[in-house]
Coordinates of C-alpha atoms and ligand atoms in Angstrom, one line a residue:
M230 CA -19.6 -5.2 55.8
A231 CA -20.1 -5.6 59.7
V232 CA -17.3 -5.3 61.7
R233 CA -15.5 -8.5 62.7
A234 CA -15.3 -9.4 66.8
D235 CA -12.1 -10.6 68.3
N236 CA -13.7 -13.6 69.5
L237 CA -13.6 -16.5 66.8
D238 CA -15.3 -18.8 68.7
V239 CA -18.2 -16.7 68.5
R240 CA -19.6 -16.3 65.4
D241 CA -20.4 -12.7 63.7
D242 CA -20.6 -13.1 60.2
F243 CA -23.8 -11.7 59.9
S244 CA -24.8 -7.6 58.8
L245 CA -27.9 -5.5 58.6
L246 CA -29.2 -5.1 55.0
I247 CA -30.2 -1.5 54.0
G248 CA -31.0 -0.4 50.6
G249 CA -29.1 -3.3 48.9
E250 CA -26.2 -2.5 51.4
L251 CA -24.7 -5.2 53.8
V252 CA -23.6 -2.9 56.4
G253 CA -22.5 -3.3 60.6
G254 CA -23.6 -0.9 63.6
D255 CA -22.3 0.5 66.0
E256 CA -23.6 -2.0 68.6
W257 CA -23.6 -5.9 69.0
L258 CA -26.5 -8.0 69.8
D259 CA -25.4 -11.3 71.1
V260 CA -27.2 -14.5 70.3
I261 CA -27.5 -17.0 73.2
N262 CA -27.6 -20.7 71.6
P263 CA -30.6 -22.3 74.1
A264 CA -29.0 -25.7 74.6
T265 CA -25.8 -24.7 76.2
E266 CA -26.6 -20.7 77.8
Q267 CA -23.7 -20.1 75.8
V268 CA -23.3 -17.1 73.2
F269 CA -22.1 -18.5 69.7
G270 CA -23.2 -15.9 67.8
R271 CA -23.4 -11.8 67.4
C272 CA -24.7 -9.8 64.9
P273 CA -25.1 -5.6 64.6
A274 CA -27.5 -4.1 66.0
A275 CA -29.3 -1.5 63.9
S276 CA -29.4 2.6 65.7
A277 CA -32.7 4.8 64.7
T278 CA -30.6 6.7 62.1
Q279 CA -30.3 2.9 60.4
L280 CA -34.0 2.5 60.6
D281 CA -34.6 5.8 58.9
E282 CA -32.1 5.1 55.9
A283 CA -33.7 1.1 55.6
V284 CA -37.2 3.0 55.7
N285 CA -36.0 5.6 53.2
A286 CA -34.9 2.7 51.2
A287 CA -37.8 0.9 51.0
R288 CA -39.6 4.5 50.4
R289 CA -37.3 5.1 47.2
A290 CA -37.7 1.9 46.1
F291 CA -41.4 1.6 46.3
P292 CA -42.5 3.5 42.9
A293 CA -40.9 1.1 40.3
W294 CA -41.1 -2.0 42.6
S295 CA -44.8 -1.3 43.1
R296 CA -45.4 -1.1 38.9
L297 CA -44.2 -4.1 37.8
S298 CA -46.4 -7.1 37.1
Y299 CA -47.6 -9.4 39.3
E300 CA -45.6 -12.1 36.9
D301 CA -42.7 -10.0 37.6
R302 CA -42.5 -9.9 41.0
S303 CA -43.7 -13.5 41.5
T304 CA -40.4 -14.5 39.5
F305 CA -38.5 -12.4 42.0
V306 CA -40.2 -14.3 44.6
T307 CA -39.4 -17.5 43.0
Q308 CA -35.9 -17.2 42.1
Y309 CA -35.2 -15.8 46.0
T310 CA -37.0 -19.1 47.4
S311 CA -34.4 -20.7 45.3
V312 CA -31.6 -19.4 46.8
L313 CA -32.7 -19.8 50.3
A314 CA -33.4 -23.5 49.1
E315 CA -29.7 -23.4 47.7
H316 CA -28.7 -22.8 51.4
Y317 CA -31.3 -25.0 53.0
D318 CA -28.4 -26.9 55.3
E319 CA -26.9 -23.8 56.5
L320 CA -29.9 -22.1 57.4
A321 CA -31.6 -25.1 59.3
E322 CA -28.4 -25.7 61.3
L323 CA -28.6 -21.7 61.8
L324 CA -31.8 -22.2 63.0
V325 CA -31.5 -25.0 65.6
R326 CA -28.1 -23.5 67.0
E327 CA -30.4 -19.5 67.6
Q328 CA -33.7 -21.5 68.6
G329 CA -33.2 -24.5 69.7
K330 CA -35.7 -26.8 67.9
P331 CA -35.0 -30.2 67.0
I332 CA -33.4 -29.9 63.4
A333 CA -36.3 -32.0 61.7
Q334 CA -38.2 -29.0 63.0
A335 CA -35.9 -26.4 62.0
R336 CA -36.3 -28.2 58.1
A337 CA -40.1 -28.7 58.7
E338 CA -40.2 -24.9 59.1
L339 CA -38.2 -24.1 56.2
D340 CA -39.7 -26.4 53.7
S341 CA -43.3 -25.0 55.1
C342 CA -42.4 -21.3 54.4
L343 CA -40.6 -22.2 51.0
T344 CA -44.0 -23.9 49.7
Q345 CA -45.7 -21.5 51.0
A346 CA -44.0 -18.3 49.8
N347 CA -43.9 -20.4 46.3
D348 CA -47.7 -21.2 46.4
T349 CA -48.3 -17.4 47.7
V350 CA -47.4 -16.1 44.3
E351 CA -49.6 -18.3 42.6
L352 CA -52.6 -16.5 43.9
E353 CA -54.4 -13.5 42.2
I354 CA -56.3 -10.5 43.2
P355 CA -58.6 -9.9 40.6
V356 CA -60.4 -6.4 39.7
E357 CA -63.8 -6.7 41.2
L358 CA -66.5 -5.7 39.5
L359 CA -69.7 -4.3 41.7
V360 CA -72.0 -2.6 39.2
E361 CA -72.1 -2.7 35.4
S362 CA -74.9 -0.9 33.6
D363 CA -75.3 1.1 30.4
T364 CA -74.0 4.1 32.0
H365 CA -71.7 2.8 35.0
R366 CA -69.2 0.7 35.7
I367 CA -67.6 0.6 39.3
E368 CA -64.8 -1.6 39.8
L369 CA -62.5 -2.7 43.0
H370 CA -59.1 -2.8 42.8
Y371 CA -56.2 -3.1 45.4
R372 CA -53.3 -1.1 45.4
P373 CA -50.2 -2.1 47.3
L374 CA -49.6 0.2 50.3
G375 CA -46.3 1.6 50.5
V376 CA -43.4 0.3 53.0
V377 CA -44.4 -2.7 55.6
G378 CA -42.7 -2.9 58.5
I379 CA -42.3 -6.5 59.3
I380 CA -41.9 -7.7 63.2
T381 CA -41.2 -11.1 64.2
P382 CA -40.9 -13.4 67.5
W383 CA -38.5 -16.2 67.9
N384 CA -40.6 -18.9 68.0
A385 CA -40.2 -19.4 64.1
P386 CA -38.2 -16.8 63.0
A387 CA -37.1 -18.3 59.6
A388 CA -41.5 -19.2 58.5
L389 CA -42.7 -16.0 59.9
A390 CA -40.1 -13.5 58.1
L391 CA -40.7 -15.2 54.8
G392 CA -44.3 -15.6 55.0
S393 CA -45.0 -12.0 55.5
L394 CA -42.2 -11.0 53.6
S395 CA -43.3 -12.7 50.4
S396 CA -47.0 -11.7 50.7
A397 CA -45.8 -8.0 50.9
V398 CA -42.9 -8.0 47.8
Y399 CA -45.2 -9.9 45.8
I400 CA -48.4 -7.6 45.9
G401 CA -46.0 -4.6 45.6
D402 CA -44.8 -3.6 48.8
T403 CA -41.3 -2.9 50.0
V404 CA -40.0 -3.8 53.4
V405 CA -37.8 -3.3 56.5
I406 CA -38.1 -6.6 58.7
K407 CA -37.2 -6.6 62.5
P408 CA -36.6 -9.9 64.3
S409 CA -36.9 -10.9 67.6
P410 CA -33.5 -9.9 69.3
Y411 CA -33.3 -13.5 70.7
T412 CA -33.2 -15.1 67.1
P413 CA -31.9 -12.4 64.4
L414 CA -29.4 -14.3 62.8
T415 CA -31.4 -16.8 60.2
T416 CA -33.5 -13.6 59.5
L417 CA -30.4 -11.7 58.6
K418 CA -28.9 -14.2 56.5
M419 CA -32.1 -14.9 54.8
G420 CA -31.6 -10.7 53.8
E421 CA -27.7 -11.5 52.6
L422 CA -29.3 -13.7 50.3
A423 CA -32.0 -11.6 49.5
R424 CA -29.5 -8.9 48.4
E425 CA -28.6 -11.7 45.3
I426 CA -32.6 -11.6 44.0
F427 CA -34.2 -8.1 45.0
P428 CA -33.5 -4.9 43.8
P429 CA -32.2 -2.4 46.0
G430 CA -34.4 -1.4 49.3
V431 CA -37.5 -3.9 48.5
V432 CA -36.2 -5.9 50.7
N433 CA -34.2 -4.5 54.7
V434 CA -33.8 -6.4 57.6
L435 CA -32.6 -4.6 60.9
A436 CA -31.7 -6.7 64.1
G437 CA -32.3 -4.7 67.3
G438 CA -34.0 -4.7 70.5
D439 CA -37.9 -3.8 71.6
E440 CA -37.1 -0.3 71.0
L441 CA -36.5 -0.8 67.3
G442 CA -39.7 -2.4 67.0
Q443 CA -41.3 0.4 69.0
Q444 CA -39.4 2.8 66.4
L445 CA -40.3 0.9 63.2
S446 CA -44.1 1.0 64.4
E447 CA -44.2 4.6 64.9
H448 CA -42.4 5.7 61.9
P449 CA -44.5 7.9 59.6
D450 CA -43.4 6.8 56.4
V451 CA -44.2 2.7 57.1
Q452 CA -47.8 1.9 55.8
K453 CA -48.1 -0.8 57.4
I454 CA -47.2 -3.0 60.2
S455 CA -47.2 -6.8 60.2
F456 CA -46.5 -8.1 63.7
T457 CA -46.3 -11.7 65.2
G458 CA -45.7 -11.8 69.0
S459 CA -47.0 -11.6 72.2
V460 CA -50.4 -10.3 72.8
A461 CA -49.3 -7.6 75.3
T462 CA -46.9 -6.1 72.3
G463 CA -49.2 -6.0 70.2
K464 CA -51.6 -3.8 72.2
K465 CA -48.2 -1.8 72.3
V466 CA -48.1 -1.8 68.6
I467 CA -51.4 -0.9 67.9
A468 CA -51.0 2.1 70.1
S469 CA -47.6 3.2 68.8
T470 CA -49.5 3.0 65.1
A471 CA -52.5 5.1 66.1
A472 CA -50.6 8.3 65.2
T473 CA -50.0 7.4 61.8
L474 CA -53.5 5.2 61.1
K475 CA -51.1 2.5 59.7
R476 CA -52.9 -0.3 58.7
V477 CA -52.0 -3.3 61.2
T478 CA -51.9 -7.2 60.7
L479 CA -51.5 -8.6 64.3
E480 CA -50.5 -12.3 64.7
L481 CA -50.9 -12.9 68.3
G482 CA -51.0 -15.4 71.2
G483 CA -53.2 -18.6 71.7
N484 CA -54.7 -20.8 74.2
D485 CA -55.8 -23.4 71.8
P486 CA -58.6 -25.9 73.2
A487 CA -58.7 -29.4 71.9
I488 CA -62.0 -31.3 72.9
V489 CA -62.0 -35.1 72.6
L490 CA -65.3 -36.8 71.8
E491 CA -66.3 -39.9 73.5
D492 CA -66.3 -41.4 70.3
A493 CA -62.9 -40.7 69.5
D494 CA -60.0 -43.2 69.7
P495 CA -57.3 -42.1 71.9
K496 CA -54.8 -44.7 70.3
A497 CA -55.4 -43.4 66.9
I498 CA -55.0 -39.9 67.7
A499 CA -52.2 -39.8 70.4
K500 CA -49.3 -39.4 68.2
R501 CA -50.7 -36.2 66.3
M502 CA -51.9 -34.6 69.4
F503 CA -49.0 -35.1 71.4
F504 CA -47.1 -33.7 68.5
A505 CA -49.4 -30.4 68.2
C506 CA -49.2 -30.2 72.1
F507 CA -45.1 -29.9 72.2
V508 CA -44.1 -29.5 68.8
N509 CA -41.0 -26.5 69.2
C510 CA -41.5 -27.5 73.0
G511 CA -45.0 -25.9 73.6
Q512 CA -43.4 -22.4 72.1
V513 CA -46.0 -22.7 68.8
C514 CA -48.6 -19.9 68.7
M515 CA -51.1 -22.7 67.8
A516 CA -49.7 -25.6 70.1
I517 CA -52.5 -27.4 71.6
K518 CA -52.4 -25.4 74.7
R519 CA -55.8 -27.3 77.0
I520 CA -57.1 -30.7 76.4
Y521 CA -60.8 -31.4 77.3
A522 CA -61.4 -35.0 76.8
H523 CA -64.9 -36.3 77.1
E524 CA -65.2 -38.8 81.0
D525 CA -65.6 -41.9 79.0
I526 CA -62.4 -42.1 77.2
Y527 CA -60.6 -39.8 79.8
D528 CA -58.2 -42.2 80.9
E529 CA -57.3 -43.9 77.9
L530 CA -56.3 -41.1 76.3
C531 CA -54.5 -39.9 79.5
E532 CA -52.8 -43.4 79.4
V533 CA -51.8 -42.9 75.8
L534 CA -50.6 -39.2 76.0
T535 CA -48.5 -40.0 79.1
E536 CA -47.1 -43.1 76.9
E537 CA -46.3 -40.9 74.1
A538 CA -44.6 -38.2 76.5
R539 CA -42.6 -40.9 78.6
S540 CA -41.0 -42.0 75.0
A541 CA -40.1 -38.4 73.9
R542 CA -36.3 -37.7 73.7
Y543 CA -35.5 -34.1 74.7
G544 CA -32.1 -32.8 74.0
S545 CA -30.1 -30.6 71.6
G546 CA -31.8 -30.0 68.4
L547 CA -28.9 -31.0 66.7
D548 CA -29.1 -34.8 67.5
P549 CA -31.9 -35.7 65.2
E550 CA -32.9 -38.3 67.7
N551 CA -34.5 -35.8 70.1
N552 CA -38.2 -34.6 69.3
L553 CA -37.9 -31.5 72.0
G554 CA -35.7 -29.1 72.3
P555 CA -34.7 -26.5 74.7
L556 CA -37.1 -23.7 75.9
Q557 CA -35.9 -20.7 73.5
N558 CA -34.6 -18.0 76.5
K559 CA -34.1 -17.6 79.8
M560 CA -37.0 -15.5 80.3
Q561 CA -39.0 -18.1 79.1
F562 CA -37.3 -20.8 80.9
D563 CA -38.2 -19.4 84.2
K564 CA -41.4 -18.3 83.3
V565 CA -42.6 -22.4 82.3
I566 CA -40.8 -23.4 85.5
E567 CA -42.8 -21.0 87.8
I568 CA -46.2 -22.7 86.3
I569 CA -44.4 -26.4 86.9
E570 CA -44.2 -24.9 90.3
D571 CA -47.4 -23.1 90.7
T572 CA -49.3 -26.7 89.2
K573 CA -47.7 -28.6 91.9
Q574 CA -48.3 -26.2 94.7
S575 CA -52.4 -26.0 93.5
G576 CA -52.5 -30.3 94.4
A577 CA -53.2 -31.0 90.4
R578 CA -52.0 -34.0 89.5
I579 CA -48.7 -34.2 87.4
L580 CA -49.1 -37.5 85.2
V581 CA -45.4 -37.3 83.6
G582 CA -42.4 -34.8 83.7
G583 CA -42.4 -31.8 86.0
D584 CA -38.8 -31.9 86.9
T585 CA -36.9 -29.6 86.0
P586 CA -33.3 -31.4 84.6
D587 CA -30.0 -30.4 86.3
R588 CA -28.2 -29.5 83.3
P589 CA -27.1 -26.9 81.3
G590 CA -29.7 -25.5 78.6
Y591 CA -33.3 -24.8 78.8
F592 CA -34.5 -28.0 79.0
L593 CA -37.7 -29.1 80.9
P594 CA -39.5 -32.6 79.9
P595 CA -43.1 -32.6 78.3
T596 CA -45.6 -32.5 81.2
Y597 CA -49.2 -33.3 81.3
V598 CA -51.2 -32.3 84.2
T599 CA -54.8 -33.2 85.4
D600 CA -57.1 -32.8 88.2
I601 CA -56.2 -29.0 88.1
D602 CA -59.1 -26.1 88.4
E603 CA -60.3 -24.7 85.6
D604 CA -59.0 -20.7 86.7
H605 CA -55.5 -22.0 87.3
R606 CA -52.8 -19.7 85.2
L607 CA -52.2 -23.3 83.4
V608 CA -55.6 -23.4 82.1
T609 CA -56.1 -19.4 81.6
E610 CA -52.9 -18.2 80.4
E611 CA -50.8 -19.2 77.3
Q612 CA -48.2 -21.4 78.8
F613 CA -45.9 -21.4 75.5
G614 CA -44.1 -24.5 77.1
P615 CA -43.8 -28.0 77.4
I616 CA -46.8 -28.3 79.9
V617 CA -50.3 -28.8 79.1
P618 CA -53.9 -29.5 81.2
I619 CA -56.0 -32.4 80.5
L620 CA -59.2 -31.6 81.9
Q621 CA -62.3 -33.6 82.0
F622 CA -65.9 -33.0 80.7
R623 CA -69.1 -34.9 80.5
D624 CA -71.7 -32.4 78.6
I625 CA -70.4 -30.9 75.3
D626 CA -71.9 -27.5 76.1
D627 CA -70.3 -27.7 79.2
A628 CA -67.0 -28.1 77.0
V629 CA -67.5 -25.3 74.9
R630 CA -68.2 -22.7 77.1
R631 CA -65.1 -23.6 78.6
A632 CA -63.1 -23.9 75.9
N633 CA -64.6 -20.4 74.7
G634 CA -63.9 -19.3 78.0
T635 CA -60.9 -17.5 77.2
R636 CA -60.2 -13.8 76.0
Y637 CA -57.5 -15.9 73.5
G638 CA -59.4 -16.7 69.8
L639 CA -56.1 -17.9 67.9
S640 CA -57.3 -21.6 67.0
G641 CA -58.9 -25.2 68.1
S642 CA -59.8 -28.6 67.2
V643 CA -62.2 -31.2 67.7
W644 CA -61.3 -35.1 67.8
T645 CA -64.0 -37.4 66.8
A646 CA -64.8 -40.5 64.5
D647 CA -68.0 -38.5 63.3
T648 CA -66.5 -35.7 61.0
E649 CA -69.8 -34.3 60.9
R650 CA -70.5 -33.8 64.5
G651 CA -66.9 -32.8 64.9
K652 CA -67.4 -30.2 62.2
A653 CA -70.5 -29.1 64.1
V654 CA -69.0 -28.8 67.6
A655 CA -65.8 -27.0 65.2
Q656 CA -68.2 -24.2 64.2
R657 CA -69.1 -23.2 68.1
L658 CA -65.8 -22.1 69.0
E659 CA -64.8 -18.7 69.0
V660 CA -61.5 -19.1 66.9
G661 CA -60.0 -18.1 63.5
T662 CA -59.3 -21.3 62.7
A663 CA -61.1 -24.7 63.9
W664 CA -59.5 -28.1 63.0
V665 CA -61.0 -31.5 62.9
N666 CA -59.1 -34.6 63.6
Q667 CA -56.2 -32.3 63.0
H668 CA -54.4 -29.3 64.6
R669 CA -52.1 -26.9 63.1
A670 CA -52.8 -27.4 59.4
I671 CA -51.9 -24.3 57.5
S672 CA -50.9 -23.1 53.9
A673 CA -50.7 -20.6 51.6
Y674 CA -54.3 -21.1 50.1
V675 CA -56.0 -20.8 53.6
P676 CA -56.3 -17.4 55.9
F677 CA -54.5 -17.7 59.5
G678 CA -55.3 -15.4 62.1
G679 CA -57.1 -14.9 65.5
A680 CA -60.3 -14.1 67.3
K681 CA -61.0 -12.3 70.3
E682 CA -57.3 -11.1 71.4
S683 CA -55.4 -13.8 69.4
G684 CA -55.3 -11.0 66.4
I685 CA -56.7 -8.4 64.1
G686 CA -56.5 -9.3 60.1
R687 CA -54.9 -12.6 58.6
Q688 CA -52.1 -13.9 57.0
H689 CA -51.6 -15.6 53.8
S690 CA -54.7 -16.3 50.8
V691 CA -56.4 -14.0 49.3
L692 CA -57.7 -12.3 52.4
G693 CA -54.0 -12.1 53.9
L694 CA -53.0 -10.3 50.6
K695 CA -55.2 -8.1 50.5
G696 CA -54.2 -6.8 53.9
Y697 CA -51.4 -5.6 52.6
M698 CA -53.3 -3.4 49.9
E699 CA -55.6 -0.4 50.1
P700 CA -59.0 -1.3 48.1
Q701 CA -59.9 1.8 45.5
V702 CA -62.7 2.1 43.9
I703 CA -62.6 2.8 40.7
S704 CA -66.1 4.4 39.2
V705 CA -66.8 5.3 35.6
T706 CA -69.8 6.9 34.1
N707 CA -69.7 8.2 30.8
Q708 CA -69.9 12.5 30.0
E709 CA -73.7 12.7 29.0
S710 CA -74.8 10.4 32.1
G711 CA -72.1 11.6 35.1
Ligands
LIG859 P1 -42.9 -10.5 71.8 O1 -44.2 -10.0 72.0 O2 -42.3 -10.2 73.2 O3 -41.7 -9.9 70.8 C1 -42.4 -10.1 69.4 C2 -41.6 -9.1 68.7 O4 -42.0 -7.6 68.8 C3 -39.8 -8.7 68.5 O5 -39.3 -8.9 67.4 C4 -39.9 -7.7 70.0 O6 -38.6 -7.0 69.9 C5 -40.6 -6.9 69.5 N1 -41.2 -5.5 70.5 C6 -41.1 -5.7 71.6 N2 -41.9 -4.7 72.0 C7 -42.0 -3.6 71.0 C8 -43.0 -2.9 70.8 N3 -43.3 -1.9 72.2 N4 -43.1 -2.2 69.7 C9 -43.0 -3.3 68.7 N5 -42.2 -4.0 68.8 C10 -41.6 -4.8 69.8 O7 -43.3 -11.7 71.7 P2 -42.4 -13.0 71.5 O8 -42.2 -13.8 73.1 O9 -41.4 -12.8 70.8 O10 -43.5 -14.2 70.7 C11 -43.8 -15.3 71.5 C12 -45.4 -14.4 71.3 O11 -45.2 -14.7 69.3 C13 -46.2 -15.7 71.8 O12 -47.2 -15.3 72.6 C14 -46.8 -16.6 70.5 O13 -48.3 -16.8 70.6 C15 -46.8 -15.2 69.5 N6 -47.1 -16.0 68.3 C16 -48.1 -15.6 67.6 C17 -48.3 -16.1 66.1 C18 -49.5 -15.9 65.1 O14 -49.2 -16.6 64.3 N7 -50.3 -15.7 65.6 C19 -46.9 -17.1 65.8 C20 -45.6 -17.1 66.4 C21 -46.3 -16.3 67.6

């Protein structure tokens, strides 16, 4: 068990999970509650030796685990989601304390990943018949890869860990999970609960800093990295995996455009658009990060979105009345403040928000900006915070060109009364997912991932599951014809 710290005000009941054992570490990671800026929890940080132990445990567990049937493994996963559901309130509160999001959004994160895990294990990966003749039969099978390293960011730690974990173990891989050092605690608790269900070594959880992620990516006994995080780190991960030619799924950042056509009704869509901009304080890979509004509805859209922002409440995520929590960490908070300052200096117009409240916690109000240049960093970068530009267009070709004028390509949306026209515009967006009249809708049955620099590969659906597997051709002919 982890060694207990002396400071009783700070929660320290967290352990690493290695080979079915809950263990401590030689060093500790402090975890800050972003609503108070105080350390509220600490957990062991894994050493390079413990990483080796975890990978070895996963490697040893792999042969027996991968030989089980899909049905047997799906039972393990659903038993696991039941145990997680029994600890729902405890996990949701811990998630709020370490991540900052409002309690309703923490619950929504847990709800969606539990549903997604349960739905994932309903998916089937059938053998594909490629050629069949009197003499030949060629089939395409999919085999599990071995040990998968799962590296997650701080914005949705529970969902991103469980999403990759459930996919990987369901198809027969074993896993070593490394959450962000900013938000390791919910994932460690999920590891503790995984110990009650999975055979030793199938699921291992290690907290640690960026260097642990790099060591995991380089490890010769890891066959795949499932990485979720920023574009910059994704590029480092792919470099680290090159020496061993690991398989990778990279789920990276986005700069999602939302195009609002002239026939859209601003009042009807305002609440959904506001939520898609500012859920989790804008710290969502697929949040709306730029709005392109047709000139005919531009003023009205600005008005209704401003109204939504004015009526939103921000503050501690534990207060159910609040719709926005704090930014998750000081680095992100400072970055967004810098963007706000740059925006003000550029002469752009702040419609609502834009101030930096003088209070503890990394809080910023929801902010909409207009009259901003297309090449301003608020438009070109992934801001990952509660400030969104509203830009005007007259001609749809121009809007599509500007929406696509980015190295990002995660997702985007089109808002219109005419769904057929919306679909036609959606098809022109260079993104992994293009929604019409919605944004951020995901499910276990639908692949999700980025085009361009927003990622490689897909999560979820059969396509996503195949990313955790190696295709294998089985080509058979009879003795006489071979
Ligand atoms: P980050 O890239 O800084 O860190 C992500 C994880 O990578 C952390 O666990 C970190 O410790 C680890 N890491 C850092 N350096 C590493 C290295 N050299 N090798 C291996 N691992 C390393 O990202 P973040 O700031 O925690 O998260 C925010 C980013 O994540 C945003 O860009 C957001 O859009 C993106 N994101 C993408 C998706 C998606 O599905 N596409 C989902 C959520 C978040």
